[in-house]
Amino acid sequence: MVWNRAAKESSAPRGRPSRLGSGMIPITMQVDSEPMRDELSINELRRRLAQVLPGLLQNTVPSDPPNGEVEPAFFARLRGIPTVEVCRGGEALGVSPFFIPAEALDGPTAVIHGRETLMLGSNNYLGLTRHPEVMEAAREALERYGTSCTGSRLLNGTIPVHIEFEEEIADFLGYPKAILFSSGFMANQGALSSLCRRGDQVFSDRDNHASIVDGMTGFGVRYVRYAHNDMEDLEKRIKSFEPGPPRLIVSDSVFSMSGEIVKLPQLMQVARRHGALVYLDEAHGLGTLGATGRGAAEHFGLSDKPDLVMGTLSKSLAAVGGFIAGPTVAIDFLRFCARSFVFSAAAAPAVAAAGLAALRILRREPDRVEAARSNARYLANGLRQLGFECSSGTVPIIAVQAADAMEGCAMHFALVQAGVLTNMVLYPAVPKNEAMLRISVMATHTRQHLDHALEVFETVGKKIGMIGSGDARRRERAVK
């Protein structure tokens, strides 16, 4: 597959008519990748899913090595893992909800299997990945610095764009200093694994991101998980430890699967009562919470902010990377002691420049934050009126509950066939007997996009049996 943007100097717009919005999708393509697959009937879809999904809930028969080869035990033990075997089987039958390739991305829409598709599965909350200033900043950095810094920040990899981003994100969030990592995962893993020491008491929300969990393993920290967003349980667990050692409470700001917001005022009160510091992961809060997108502290109007804040460039800031903002002493320490920072190549110039440009747009155009939230509320309200059980759309993440994996996967696949992409969430991201569709909304979705999405959800939802006609079905779901 080969594709390119219409040339900037072209005398006429190129592209193809869009069913989902006014005007054109300005992408010219020669698609020689996978053609659009034949549409499956609902019965055939269910038949195929029934062959693979039970493996999520029971012991799975390991797949065979290719051509009957004898594998070393090191590799053979990797077979029979339920999630892997289920996904492998789904791919073989053409019904896997994962690794769906997009031939083109244009913000609110994409091209998938050769057809225009409404994108409701991207974390591009502010719609900046195609913003002209962001793309121009990336191009200029590419021309000036090349494709890579080819080394770590500590030695040869630092360029002015890295420093400017660190200074501006620290100023934006109101902290003395910040440090830019090459990914959000590396920021959490590197910061927590280096800042926390043997004997420290660390309390982490049970639904925190995997990068937080990985940052807390293997070096003697007294690590305790408390019930999700339950401040009574948090305080109970803190009280079960003797006072004295340093204490840290770690939480997501916006929980990435459900879109639920941390109860930050209560969390801060518990922390201060028990002499704990607070580390807040704002990966999904930056650009979505607060009047100007500064995150949960602004959302709740708090003057007492978390002591350390982590954020990412791969959501609202239209790039890739992660950062930690906090007191100078902590950031200076991380610059020399966070292994995922010291021993990793610096963020690519074009990527860092794109993130910096996106941050400047957010500061200049905070109305994008409310635009994303308004779109989320509109879509969530429409889905609930149709009879779907879903979250409120307070942030641009809407979790639509399914009865089980079969219903969820059938709905997801049928939506893709109808030209709408969402994210399928299965065990172990949710409990074994649960499943949900994760929708993410952008500031750049139009009401035409969202109304089209509601039409498709209604049509497909009724075919799958996820919703029914009339109030009876909605009351039935509301009772559950």
mmCIF file of C-alpha atoms in Angstrom, residues 56 97-98 120 207 228 255-260 388-391 397-413 415 422-440 457 466 477:
data_model
loop_
_atom_site.group_PDB
_atom_site.id
_atom_site.type_symbol
_atom_site.label_atom_id
_atom_site.label_comp_id
_atom_site.label_asym_id
_atom_site.label_seq_id
_atom_site.Cartn_x
_atom_site.Cartn_y
_atom_site.Cartn_z
ATOM 1 C CA LEU A 56 -10.689 -17.018 27.417
ATOM 2 C CA PRO A 97 -10.740 -7.565 17.025
ATOM 3 C CA PHE A 98 -7.049 -6.689 17.356
ATOM 4 C CA LEU A 120 -13.939 6.049 17.316
ATOM 5 C CA ASP A 207 -6.987 -0.306 37.985
ATOM 6 C CA HIS A 228 -10.533 0.951 42.625
ATOM 7 C CA PHE A 255 -8.721 5.468 33.962
ATOM 8 C CA SER A 256 -8.016 4.528 30.385
ATOM 9 C CA MET A 257 -10.576 1.772 29.844
ATOM 10 C CA SER A 258 -13.610 3.134 31.690
ATOM 11 C CA GLY A 259 -13.042 6.884 31.435
ATOM 12 C CA GLU A 260 -13.686 7.168 35.176
ATOM 13 C CA PHE A 388 -26.871 0.914 25.411
ATOM 14 C CA GLU A 389 -25.348 0.704 28.871
ATOM 15 C CA CYS A 390 -22.457 3.148 28.812
ATOM 16 C CA SER A 391 -20.523 5.739 30.781
ATOM 17 C CA ILE A 397 -13.765 7.996 26.676
ATOM 18 C CA ILE A 398 -17.081 6.138 26.588
ATOM 19 C CA ALA A 399 -17.243 2.566 27.864
ATOM 20 C CA VAL A 400 -20.123 0.578 26.331
ATOM 21 C CA GLN A 401 -20.848 -2.564 28.347
ATOM 22 C CA ALA A 402 -21.518 -5.876 26.621
ATOM 23 C CA ALA A 403 -23.172 -8.914 28.176
ATOM 24 C CA ASP A 404 -20.123 -11.074 27.488
ATOM 25 C CA ALA A 405 -17.213 -11.548 25.100
ATOM 26 C CA MET A 406 -19.417 -13.073 22.411
ATOM 27 C CA GLU A 407 -21.790 -10.109 22.326
ATOM 28 C CA GLY A 408 -18.948 -7.608 22.525
ATOM 29 C CA CYS A 409 -16.826 -9.158 19.784
ATOM 30 C CA ALA A 410 -19.813 -9.654 17.487
ATOM 31 C CA MET A 411 -20.792 -6.013 17.964
ATOM 32 C CA HIS A 412 -17.233 -4.808 17.394
ATOM 33 C CA PHE A 413 -16.760 -6.826 14.207
ATOM 34 C CA LEU A 415 -19.403 -2.192 13.483
ATOM 35 C CA THR A 422 -14.076 1.128 18.251
ATOM 36 C CA ASN A 423 -11.743 -0.669 20.700
ATOM 37 C CA MET A 424 -12.627 -4.145 21.964
ATOM 38 C CA VAL A 425 -11.781 -4.723 25.635
ATOM 39 C CA LEU A 426 -11.596 -8.328 26.848
ATOM 40 C CA TYR A 427 -10.114 -10.296 29.733
ATOM 41 C CA PRO A 428 -7.612 -9.687 31.292
ATOM 42 C CA ALA A 429 -8.282 -5.939 30.828
ATOM 43 C CA VAL A 430 -11.737 -6.617 32.330
ATOM 44 C CA PRO A 431 -12.934 -9.504 34.534
ATOM 45 C CA LYS A 432 -13.376 -12.864 32.811
ATOM 46 C CA ASN A 433 -17.145 -12.701 32.399
ATOM 47 C CA GLU A 434 -17.201 -9.111 31.138
ATOM 48 C CA ALA A 435 -16.473 -7.273 27.898
ATOM 49 C CA MET A 436 -16.867 -3.754 26.646
ATOM 50 C CA LEU A 437 -16.414 -1.510 23.654
ATOM 51 C CA ARG A 438 -14.206 1.489 24.346
ATOM 52 C CA ILE A 439 -15.127 4.560 22.321
ATOM 53 C CA SER A 440 -12.872 7.607 22.178
ATOM 54 C CA PHE A 457 -24.797 1.630 16.507
ATOM 55 C CA MET A 466 -27.350 -5.733 22.242
ATOM 56 C CA ARG A 477 -30.607 -3.298 30.916
#
